[in-house]
Short mmCIF file of C-alpha atoms and ligand atoms in Angstrom, two decimals:
data_model
loop_
_atom_site.label_atom_id
_atom_site.label_comp_id
_atom_site.label_asym_id
_atom_site.label_seq_id
_atom_site.Cartn_x
_atom_site.Cartn_y
_atom_site.Cartn_z
CA MET A 1 -46.39 3.04 -62.74
CA ALA A 2 -49.72 1.89 -61.34
CA THR A 3 -48.14 0.01 -58.45
CA ARG A 4 -45.84 2.85 -57.30
CA GLY A 5 -46.43 3.66 -53.64
CA GLN A 6 -48.85 0.73 -53.29
CA VAL A 7 -48.49 -2.56 -51.46
CA ILE A 8 -48.01 -5.28 -54.09
CA THR A 9 -49.45 -8.73 -53.49
CA CYS A 10 -47.49 -11.36 -55.39
CA LYS A 11 -46.28 -14.94 -55.18
CA ALA A 12 -43.23 -15.85 -53.13
CA ALA A 13 -41.74 -19.04 -51.73
CA VAL A 14 -41.81 -18.75 -47.94
CA ALA A 15 -39.53 -20.84 -45.72
CA TRP A 16 -41.74 -21.05 -42.63
CA GLU A 17 -39.38 -23.40 -40.76
CA PRO A 18 -35.98 -24.99 -41.36
CA ASN A 19 -36.07 -27.99 -43.68
CA LYS A 20 -39.84 -27.88 -44.19
CA PRO A 21 -40.92 -27.57 -47.86
CA LEU A 22 -41.15 -23.98 -49.05
CA VAL A 23 -44.73 -22.77 -49.46
CA ILE A 24 -45.84 -20.56 -52.35
CA GLU A 25 -47.80 -17.81 -50.63
CA ASP A 26 -49.54 -14.58 -51.57
CA VAL A 27 -47.09 -12.14 -50.03
CA GLN A 28 -47.63 -8.43 -49.44
CA VAL A 29 -44.59 -6.38 -50.45
CA ALA A 30 -44.56 -2.84 -49.01
CA PRO A 31 -43.38 0.11 -51.12
CA PRO A 32 -39.70 1.06 -50.89
CA GLN A 33 -38.79 3.64 -48.24
CA ALA A 34 -35.97 6.20 -48.52
CA GLY A 35 -32.86 4.60 -49.96
CA GLU A 36 -34.71 1.46 -51.05
CA VAL A 37 -35.57 -0.10 -54.38
CA ARG A 38 -38.46 -2.43 -55.21
CA ILE A 39 -37.58 -4.90 -57.95
CA GLN A 40 -39.71 -7.21 -60.04
CA ILE A 41 -37.66 -10.40 -59.99
CA LEU A 42 -37.91 -12.18 -63.35
CA TYR A 43 -35.42 -15.02 -62.88
CA SER A 44 -33.79 -16.46 -59.79
CA ALA A 45 -31.34 -19.34 -59.58
CA LEU A 46 -30.71 -21.51 -56.53
CA CYS A 47 -27.33 -21.47 -54.80
CA HIS A 48 -26.05 -23.97 -52.28
CA THR A 49 -26.11 -21.20 -49.64
CA ASP A 50 -29.92 -21.00 -49.91
CA ALA A 51 -30.06 -24.71 -49.04
CA TYR A 52 -27.57 -24.14 -46.22
CA THR A 53 -29.71 -21.48 -44.52
CA TRP A 54 -32.91 -23.40 -45.17
CA SER A 55 -31.32 -26.44 -43.45
CA GLY A 56 -31.12 -24.52 -40.17
CA LYS A 57 -27.31 -24.70 -40.03
CA ASP A 58 -26.76 -20.98 -40.66
CA PRO A 59 -26.27 -19.10 -37.37
CA GLU A 60 -27.83 -16.08 -39.09
CA GLY A 61 -30.82 -18.06 -40.37
CA LEU A 62 -34.18 -16.50 -39.38
CA PHE A 63 -37.63 -17.97 -40.01
CA PRO A 64 -40.07 -17.38 -41.57
CA CYS A 65 -38.09 -15.88 -44.40
CA ILE A 66 -37.91 -15.56 -48.17
CA LEU A 67 -34.64 -17.06 -49.40
CA GLY A 68 -32.88 -16.43 -52.74
CA HIS A 69 -29.91 -14.27 -53.72
CA GLU A 70 -28.89 -15.11 -57.32
CA ALA A 71 -31.32 -13.25 -59.55
CA ALA A 72 -32.12 -10.56 -62.09
CA GLY A 73 -35.08 -8.28 -62.59
CA ILE A 74 -36.44 -4.84 -63.41
CA VAL A 75 -36.82 -1.89 -61.03
CA GLU A 76 -40.53 -1.32 -60.30
CA SER A 77 -40.19 1.76 -58.08
CA VAL A 78 -37.66 3.57 -55.92
CA GLY A 79 -37.82 5.32 -52.56
CA GLU A 80 -36.88 8.89 -51.75
CA GLY A 81 -33.29 9.86 -52.45
CA VAL A 82 -32.52 6.97 -54.78
CA THR A 83 -30.60 8.39 -57.71
CA GLU A 84 -28.60 5.60 -59.30
CA VAL A 85 -31.47 3.45 -60.54
CA GLN A 86 -34.97 4.24 -61.77
CA PRO A 87 -38.10 2.28 -62.71
CA GLY A 88 -37.46 0.18 -65.80
CA ASP A 89 -33.75 -0.34 -65.18
CA HIS A 90 -32.50 -3.91 -65.51
CA VAL A 91 -30.69 -4.93 -62.35
CA ILE A 92 -29.01 -7.69 -60.40
CA PRO A 93 -29.59 -7.62 -56.61
CA CYS A 94 -26.29 -7.83 -54.72
CA TYR A 95 -26.12 -9.58 -51.36
CA GLN A 96 -22.72 -8.01 -50.86
CA ALA A 97 -23.51 -4.28 -50.83
CA GLU A 98 -21.22 -1.47 -52.02
CA CYS A 99 -21.97 1.96 -50.55
CA ARG A 100 -18.63 3.55 -51.58
CA GLU A 101 -18.67 5.60 -48.35
CA CYS A 102 -18.05 3.29 -45.39
CA LYS A 103 -14.71 2.33 -43.84
CA PHE A 104 -14.71 -0.98 -45.73
CA CYS A 105 -15.60 0.50 -49.12
CA LYS A 106 -13.02 3.27 -48.76
CA SER A 107 -10.25 0.97 -47.53
CA GLY A 108 -9.29 -0.28 -50.97
CA LYS A 109 -8.59 -3.59 -49.22
CA THR A 110 -11.90 -5.46 -49.38
CA ASN A 111 -15.18 -5.79 -51.23
CA LEU A 112 -17.11 -6.12 -47.96
CA CYS A 113 -19.35 -3.15 -47.14
CA GLY A 114 -20.50 -2.20 -43.66
CA LYS A 115 -23.39 0.11 -44.47
CA VAL A 116 -26.35 -2.29 -44.35
CA ARG A 117 -24.75 -5.53 -43.13
CA SER A 118 -26.26 -5.42 -39.63
CA ALA A 119 -29.76 -5.05 -41.09
CA THR A 120 -29.35 -7.73 -43.76
CA GLY A 121 -28.01 -10.12 -41.13
CA ALA A 122 -31.10 -9.41 -39.00
CA GLY A 123 -33.48 -9.94 -41.92
CA VAL A 124 -34.78 -6.36 -41.94
CA MET A 125 -34.33 -3.02 -43.75
CA MET A 126 -32.04 -0.32 -42.33
CA ALA A 127 -34.56 2.56 -42.33
CA ASP A 128 -36.88 1.19 -39.64
CA ARG A 129 -35.34 -2.23 -38.82
CA LYS A 130 -38.55 -3.81 -40.17
CA SER A 131 -39.36 -6.18 -43.00
CA ARG A 132 -41.15 -5.11 -46.18
CA PHE A 133 -42.70 -8.61 -46.53
CA SER A 134 -45.80 -9.94 -44.82
CA VAL A 135 -48.36 -12.71 -45.23
CA ASN A 136 -51.80 -11.80 -43.89
CA GLY A 137 -50.18 -9.34 -41.48
CA LYS A 138 -47.42 -11.68 -40.29
CA SER A 139 -43.97 -10.27 -40.92
CA ILE A 140 -41.56 -12.41 -42.99
CA TYR A 141 -37.79 -11.89 -42.71
CA HIS A 142 -35.59 -10.80 -45.61
CA PHE A 143 -32.58 -13.00 -46.45
CA MET A 144 -29.10 -11.72 -47.38
CA GLY A 145 -30.67 -8.36 -48.23
CA THR A 146 -32.06 -9.85 -51.46
CA SER A 147 -34.94 -12.39 -50.95
CA THR A 148 -35.22 -13.18 -54.63
CA PHE A 149 -37.61 -16.14 -54.34
CA SER A 150 -40.37 -13.52 -54.52
CA GLN A 151 -41.91 -11.97 -57.64
CA TYR A 152 -41.19 -8.59 -56.04
CA THR A 153 -38.54 -7.75 -53.47
CA VAL A 154 -37.24 -4.65 -51.71
CA VAL A 155 -33.50 -4.07 -51.37
CA HIS A 156 -31.23 -1.25 -50.24
CA ASP A 157 -30.03 1.03 -53.04
CA VAL A 158 -26.44 0.08 -52.19
CA SER A 159 -27.36 -3.51 -53.06
CA VAL A 160 -28.40 -3.07 -56.69
CA ALA A 161 -26.23 -3.29 -59.80
CA LYS A 162 -27.66 -1.66 -62.93
CA ILE A 163 -26.84 -3.73 -66.00
CA ASP A 164 -27.03 -3.58 -69.78
CA PRO A 165 -30.73 -3.90 -70.72
CA LYS A 166 -29.75 -6.08 -73.68
CA ALA A 167 -28.37 -8.81 -71.38
CA PRO A 168 -30.66 -11.88 -71.12
CA LEU A 169 -31.95 -11.86 -67.55
CA ASP A 170 -32.61 -15.61 -67.59
CA LYS A 171 -28.85 -16.11 -67.95
CA VAL A 172 -27.13 -13.20 -66.22
CA CYS A 173 -29.07 -13.87 -63.02
CA LEU A 174 -26.16 -16.26 -62.31
CA LEU A 175 -23.86 -13.25 -62.02
CA GLY A 176 -25.52 -12.52 -58.68
CA CYS A 177 -23.44 -15.15 -56.88
CA GLY A 178 -21.83 -18.44 -57.90
CA VAL A 179 -19.97 -17.63 -61.10
CA PRO A 180 -18.42 -14.32 -59.91
CA THR A 181 -17.48 -15.99 -56.63
CA GLY A 182 -15.40 -18.65 -58.37
CA LEU A 183 -13.83 -16.33 -60.95
CA GLY A 184 -13.07 -13.67 -58.34
CA ALA A 185 -11.58 -16.15 -55.88
CA VAL A 186 -8.90 -16.75 -58.53
CA TRP A 187 -8.51 -13.27 -59.99
CA ASN A 188 -9.01 -11.04 -56.94
CA THR A 189 -8.37 -13.11 -53.81
CA ALA A 190 -5.61 -15.52 -54.83
CA LYS A 191 -4.33 -13.57 -57.86
CA VAL A 192 -3.22 -16.78 -59.58
CA GLU A 193 -0.29 -16.25 -61.95
CA SER A 194 0.33 -17.85 -65.32
CA GLY A 195 2.00 -21.28 -65.01
CA SER A 196 0.57 -22.01 -61.54
CA ILE A 197 -0.61 -25.41 -60.37
CA VAL A 198 -4.14 -25.10 -58.99
CA ALA A 199 -6.27 -27.56 -56.99
CA VAL A 200 -10.06 -27.12 -56.88
CA PHE A 201 -11.94 -29.04 -54.20
CA GLY A 202 -15.61 -29.48 -55.18
CA LEU A 203 -16.74 -29.30 -58.79
CA GLY A 204 -20.14 -27.62 -58.43
CA THR A 205 -20.81 -24.22 -60.00
CA VAL A 206 -18.39 -22.40 -57.71
CA GLY A 207 -15.57 -24.90 -58.24
CA LEU A 208 -16.08 -24.93 -62.00
CA ALA A 209 -15.97 -21.13 -62.05
CA VAL A 210 -12.67 -21.36 -60.14
CA ALA A 211 -11.41 -23.70 -62.87
CA GLU A 212 -12.62 -21.32 -65.56
CA GLY A 213 -10.88 -18.41 -63.84
CA ALA A 214 -7.67 -20.40 -63.38
CA LYS A 215 -7.63 -21.37 -67.06
CA ALA A 216 -8.07 -17.71 -68.03
CA ALA A 217 -5.22 -16.81 -65.65
CA GLY A 218 -2.94 -19.26 -67.50
CA ALA A 219 -2.65 -22.01 -64.87
CA SER A 220 -0.53 -24.89 -66.17
CA ARG A 221 -2.39 -27.63 -64.28
CA ILE A 222 -5.89 -27.48 -62.81
CA ILE A 223 -6.57 -30.48 -60.59
CA GLY A 224 -10.23 -31.10 -59.79
CA ILE A 225 -11.04 -33.03 -56.61
CA ASP A 226 -14.52 -34.42 -56.04
CA ILE A 227 -16.03 -37.49 -54.43
CA ASP A 228 -18.34 -37.87 -57.41
CA SER A 229 -16.33 -39.14 -60.39
CA LYS A 230 -19.18 -38.25 -62.76
CA LYS A 231 -18.18 -34.61 -62.30
CA PHE A 232 -14.96 -34.91 -64.28
CA ASP A 233 -16.29 -35.08 -67.85
CA ARG A 234 -18.13 -31.80 -67.49
CA ALA A 235 -15.27 -30.23 -65.53
CA LYS A 236 -12.91 -30.63 -68.49
CA ASP A 237 -15.05 -28.11 -70.42
CA PHE A 238 -14.35 -25.55 -67.68
CA GLY A 239 -10.58 -26.07 -67.70
CA VAL A 240 -9.91 -28.93 -65.26
CA THR A 241 -6.96 -30.89 -66.62
CA GLU A 242 -6.76 -33.73 -64.05
CA PHE A 243 -9.17 -35.38 -61.69
CA VAL A 244 -8.65 -36.96 -58.29
CA ASN A 245 -11.34 -38.78 -56.33
CA PRO A 246 -10.27 -39.04 -52.66
CA LYS A 247 -12.24 -42.30 -52.45
CA ASP A 248 -9.77 -43.92 -54.90
CA HIS A 249 -6.85 -43.40 -52.47
CA ASP A 250 -5.88 -44.81 -49.09
CA LYS A 251 -3.58 -41.89 -48.27
CA PRO A 252 -5.01 -38.52 -47.13
CA ILE A 253 -5.90 -36.44 -50.18
CA GLN A 254 -3.37 -33.73 -49.25
CA GLN A 255 -0.58 -36.33 -49.40
CA VAL A 256 -1.81 -37.63 -52.76
CA LEU A 257 -1.68 -34.11 -54.18
CA VAL A 258 1.71 -33.26 -52.67
CA ASP A 259 3.11 -36.45 -54.27
CA GLN A 260 1.58 -35.62 -57.65
CA THR A 261 2.87 -32.03 -57.74
CA ASP A 262 6.50 -32.16 -56.61
CA GLY A 263 5.78 -30.80 -53.14
CA GLY A 264 2.35 -29.21 -53.41
CA VAL A 265 0.15 -26.90 -55.42
CA ASP A 266 0.61 -23.14 -55.76
CA TYR A 267 -3.05 -22.39 -55.11
CA SER A 268 -5.98 -24.38 -53.76
CA PHE A 269 -9.67 -23.51 -53.42
CA GLU A 270 -12.20 -25.19 -51.11
CA CYS A 271 -15.61 -24.94 -52.82
CA ILE A 272 -17.64 -27.36 -50.67
CA GLY A 273 -18.10 -26.02 -47.14
CA ASN A 274 -16.44 -28.99 -45.38
CA VAL A 275 -13.93 -28.06 -42.68
CA SER A 276 -11.91 -31.30 -43.07
CA VAL A 277 -11.53 -30.55 -46.75
CA MET A 278 -10.52 -26.98 -45.89
CA ARG A 279 -7.65 -28.44 -43.88
CA ALA A 280 -6.66 -30.76 -46.73
CA ALA A 281 -6.81 -27.84 -49.16
CA LEU A 282 -4.35 -25.88 -47.03
CA GLU A 283 -2.04 -28.82 -46.44
CA CYS A 284 -1.78 -29.74 -50.14
CA CYS A 285 -0.20 -26.33 -50.78
CA HIS A 286 3.52 -25.98 -51.49
CA LYS A 287 5.76 -25.13 -48.55
CA GLY A 288 6.97 -21.53 -48.62
CA TRP A 289 4.29 -19.96 -50.80
CA GLY A 290 1.19 -22.09 -51.41
CA THR A 291 -2.06 -20.19 -50.84
CA SER A 292 -5.40 -21.77 -50.00
CA VAL A 293 -8.68 -19.91 -50.39
CA ILE A 294 -11.80 -20.93 -48.45
CA VAL A 295 -14.89 -20.33 -50.54
CA GLY A 296 -17.32 -22.90 -49.10
CA VAL A 297 -19.68 -21.94 -46.27
CA ALA A 298 -19.53 -24.30 -43.28
CA ALA A 299 -22.28 -25.03 -40.79
CA SER A 300 -22.73 -23.32 -37.44
CA GLY A 301 -20.30 -24.68 -34.86
CA GLN A 302 -17.80 -25.99 -37.42
CA GLU A 303 -14.22 -24.77 -37.07
CA VAL A 304 -11.09 -25.03 -39.19
CA CYS A 305 -7.85 -26.40 -37.76
CA THR A 306 -4.35 -27.29 -38.83
CA ARG A 307 -0.88 -27.40 -37.29
CA PRO A 308 0.36 -23.82 -37.00
CA PHE A 309 3.60 -25.17 -38.53
CA GLN A 310 1.73 -25.27 -41.86
CA LEU A 311 1.52 -21.47 -41.72
CA VAL A 312 4.93 -20.95 -40.10
CA THR A 313 6.39 -22.66 -43.12
CA GLY A 314 4.87 -20.19 -45.52
CA ARG A 315 1.47 -21.45 -46.55
CA VAL A 316 -1.22 -18.76 -46.59
CA TRP A 317 -4.87 -19.32 -45.61
CA LYS A 318 -7.47 -16.90 -47.00
CA GLY A 319 -11.19 -16.66 -47.58
CA THR A 320 -13.38 -14.88 -50.06
CA ALA A 321 -16.91 -13.43 -50.16
CA PHE A 322 -18.41 -12.90 -53.63
CA GLY A 323 -14.93 -13.51 -55.03
CA GLY A 324 -13.70 -10.16 -53.79
CA PHE A 325 -15.73 -8.34 -56.46
CA LYS A 326 -17.09 -4.86 -55.66
CA SER A 327 -20.70 -5.64 -56.47
CA ARG A 328 -22.28 -2.47 -57.88
CA SER A 329 -19.11 -1.50 -59.75
CA GLN A 330 -18.10 -4.87 -61.09
CA VAL A 331 -21.28 -6.90 -61.72
CA PRO A 332 -22.08 -4.67 -64.75
CA TRP A 333 -18.52 -5.33 -65.97
CA LEU A 334 -19.05 -9.09 -65.59
CA VAL A 335 -22.28 -8.78 -67.57
CA GLU A 336 -20.32 -7.04 -70.34
CA LYS A 337 -17.70 -9.79 -70.28
CA TYR A 338 -20.50 -12.33 -70.71
CA MET A 339 -22.01 -10.34 -73.60
CA LYS A 340 -18.57 -10.37 -75.28
CA LYS A 341 -18.39 -14.14 -74.68
CA GLU A 342 -15.32 -13.70 -72.48
CA ILE A 343 -16.85 -15.67 -69.59
CA LYS A 344 -19.24 -18.62 -69.55
CA VAL A 345 -22.67 -18.35 -67.97
CA ASP A 346 -25.11 -20.43 -70.05
CA GLU A 347 -22.92 -23.50 -69.52
CA TYR A 348 -23.64 -23.50 -65.77
CA ILE A 349 -27.42 -23.68 -66.30
CA THR A 350 -28.49 -27.32 -66.32
CA HIS A 351 -32.17 -26.89 -65.44
CA ASN A 352 -35.01 -24.38 -65.90
CA LEU A 353 -38.15 -24.55 -63.74
CA THR A 354 -40.84 -22.18 -62.43
CA LEU A 355 -41.29 -20.59 -59.00
CA ALA A 356 -44.10 -23.09 -58.32
CA GLU A 357 -41.57 -25.90 -58.80
CA ILE A 358 -39.03 -24.52 -56.31
CA ASN A 359 -39.05 -27.55 -54.00
CA LYS A 360 -38.28 -29.79 -56.98
CA ALA A 361 -35.44 -27.40 -57.84
CA PHE A 362 -33.94 -27.87 -54.36
CA ASP A 363 -34.24 -31.66 -54.76
CA LEU A 364 -32.36 -31.39 -58.06
CA MET A 365 -29.59 -29.40 -56.39
CA HIS A 366 -28.72 -32.38 -54.27
CA GLU A 367 -28.40 -34.60 -57.33
CA GLY A 368 -24.99 -34.75 -59.02
CA GLY A 369 -26.26 -33.67 -62.46
CA CYS A 370 -27.46 -30.21 -61.45
CA LEU A 371 -25.25 -27.13 -61.49
CA ARG A 372 -27.63 -24.18 -61.57
CA CYS A 373 -31.42 -24.36 -61.87
CA VAL A 374 -32.99 -21.07 -63.02
CA LEU A 375 -36.56 -20.36 -61.93
CA ASN A 376 -38.87 -18.36 -64.16
CA MET A 377 -40.58 -16.29 -61.47
CA HIS A 378 -43.67 -15.35 -63.51
CA ALA A 379 -44.42 -18.48 -65.59
N1 NAD B 1 -17.88 -17.44 -50.24
C1 NAD B 1 -18.85 -17.09 -51.06
O1 NAD B 1 -19.04 -15.91 -51.36
C2 NAD B 1 -19.73 -18.15 -51.64
C3 NAD B 1 -20.54 -17.86 -52.74
C4 NAD B 1 -21.31 -18.89 -53.30
C5 NAD B 1 -21.30 -20.16 -52.74
N2 NAD B 1 -20.52 -20.38 -51.65
C6 NAD B 1 -20.42 -21.71 -51.06
O2 NAD B 1 -19.57 -22.48 -51.91
C7 NAD B 1 -19.87 -23.87 -51.76
C8 NAD B 1 -20.06 -24.50 -53.12
O3 NAD B 1 -21.22 -24.03 -53.74
P1 NAD B 1 -21.81 -24.77 -55.04
O4 NAD B 1 -23.07 -24.07 -55.39
O5 NAD B 1 -20.76 -24.93 -56.07
O6 NAD B 1 -22.13 -26.21 -54.38
P2 NAD B 1 -22.36 -27.64 -54.99
O7 NAD B 1 -23.06 -28.43 -53.97
O8 NAD B 1 -22.96 -27.53 -56.35
O9 NAD B 1 -20.89 -28.25 -55.21
C9 NAD B 1 -20.16 -28.89 -54.20
C10 NAD B 1 -19.34 -30.04 -54.83
O10 NAD B 1 -18.52 -30.60 -53.81
C11 NAD B 1 -18.49 -32.00 -53.94
N3 NAD B 1 -18.12 -32.59 -52.65
C12 NAD B 1 -18.91 -32.75 -51.56
N4 NAD B 1 -18.20 -33.28 -50.54
C13 NAD B 1 -16.94 -33.43 -51.00
C14 NAD B 1 -15.73 -33.91 -50.40
N5 NAD B 1 -15.69 -34.32 -49.13
N6 NAD B 1 -14.61 -33.92 -51.16
C15 NAD B 1 -14.64 -33.51 -52.44
N7 NAD B 1 -15.76 -33.05 -53.06
C16 NAD B 1 -16.88 -33.01 -52.34
C17 NAD B 1 -19.87 -32.36 -54.45
O11 NAD B 1 -19.88 -33.62 -55.11
C18 NAD B 1 -20.15 -31.19 -55.40
O12 NAD B 1 -19.70 -31.48 -56.71
C19 NAD B 1 -21.09 -23.93 -50.84
O13 NAD B 1 -20.63 -24.15 -49.52
C20 NAD B 1 -21.68 -22.54 -50.96
O14 NAD B 1 -22.45 -22.22 -49.81
C21 NAD B 1 -19.73 -19.41 -51.10
N1 AHE B 2 -24.51 -16.42 -42.53
C1 AHE B 2 -23.43 -17.36 -42.62
C2 AHE B 2 -22.35 -16.91 -43.55
C3 AHE B 2 -22.74 -17.05 -44.95
C4 AHE B 2 -21.64 -16.53 -45.84
O1 AHE B 2 -20.45 -16.69 -45.56
N2 AHE B 2 -22.03 -15.91 -46.91
C5 AHE B 2 -21.09 -15.48 -47.92
C6 AHE B 2 -21.82 -15.49 -49.21
S1 AHE B 2 -22.39 -17.10 -49.63
C7 AHE B 2 -23.20 -16.80 -51.05
O2 AHE B 2 -23.65 -17.95 -51.56
C8 AHE B 2 -20.63 -14.04 -47.69
O3 AHE B 2 -20.56 -13.23 -48.58
N3 AHE B 2 -20.30 -13.74 -46.50
C9 AHE B 2 -19.91 -12.41 -46.12
C10 AHE B 2 -21.04 -11.71 -45.43
O4 AHE B 2 -22.08 -12.36 -45.20
O5 AHE B 2 -20.91 -10.53 -45.14
C11 AHE B 2 -22.82 -17.63 -41.27
O6 AHE B 2 -23.01 -16.83 -40.36
O7 AHE B 2 -22.17 -18.67 -41.19
ZN1 ZN B 3 -24.73 -17.95 -53.39
ZN1 ZN B 4 -19.70 0.44 -47.87
#
């Protein structure tokens, strides 16, 4: 390829400062070093976590940076020693790496991987602790090891899932974050059994994917909780069987749910990032066995609390990152499930815009009607 080994200048949305509009810049993207992969990003969706870091509330947020972590593209070139992907491969960048060698990967107990986490948290690449992005010589930080709001990005080889080239990249880009997170929270983290009563707090993409996963797992009731009643009609298509708006009740929402479910739900999922709701989600669980899974990402300085008695009496509090899925191994499997129409993806896409329209896409995210907005990165 003509660009192999060369610096590529391309368009990217740069977050120069928290909360200031992203700026489409000509960005220089350095060639991949050993163990790295340069990807042409074709489609990138926006996730609530991008907005969270952009807002300045993420303790790991670094500026200037290139956000974005839910995307799909084609490998442009690879660095020395990269064997599992080659130029032309269709891939999904994975913010949760999978090296298959570290203590975490070998534990059999978690999907977290320790190999590159310190570098991705510091916005740099492992090899030299430097960024591959710059604008007129000024270094720009990476984000979550993916930085997909750029036409080209560089990621670690342990952070790339090779997928079926027949899969439509404008759709399967969603399998980089929100949909797997919700499905996996149910299937891997909670392990919901058939007949269970499930409560889902927050009916955005992640909450709807929880509902979809719970329906597939055979849940008998799936109660959707959201402060926006307009969410319910759409939620029914994803498996939600009942809807509760906390604003319609004087009692705390946990009490409302306990009353409606003969003592509490079997499983609850917090898909908002609000620590008060996290508490409610735990406390609406059934005494003795109810399990609550935290999926939402809360702002710096926020802490969860409850009476320890809630746990003493058998409720279990858990959290999940990327739904517990092993990224490189299982993202291709999720793509296959989509191709066989076993999981929804298209249904989560409510808007399609271009990279140049990225600020409008973030505005849409804060409106109730938007689930996922997919950006065409080269239109
Ligand atoms: N753990 C992970 O790996 C992971 C992965 C992806 C996203 N996330 C996080 O999951 C959360 C949800 O993401 P999303 O993209 O679905 O977000 P979203 O903004 O689309 O959805 C959130 C929903 O919560 C509702 N809501 C807000 N406040 C509420 C309240 N007090 N009570 C009830 N409902 C309320 C909103 O109306 C909205 O429907 C975010 O915090 C995101 O950062 C975590
Ligand atoms: N940097 C934040 C934490 C953000 C966070 O929890 N990220 C989730 C993925 S959200 C995707 O939309 C995650 O996977 N966390 C595990 C990890 O980052 O290793 C903070 O510090 O609060
Ligand atoms: Zn995300
Ligand atoms: Zn690992």
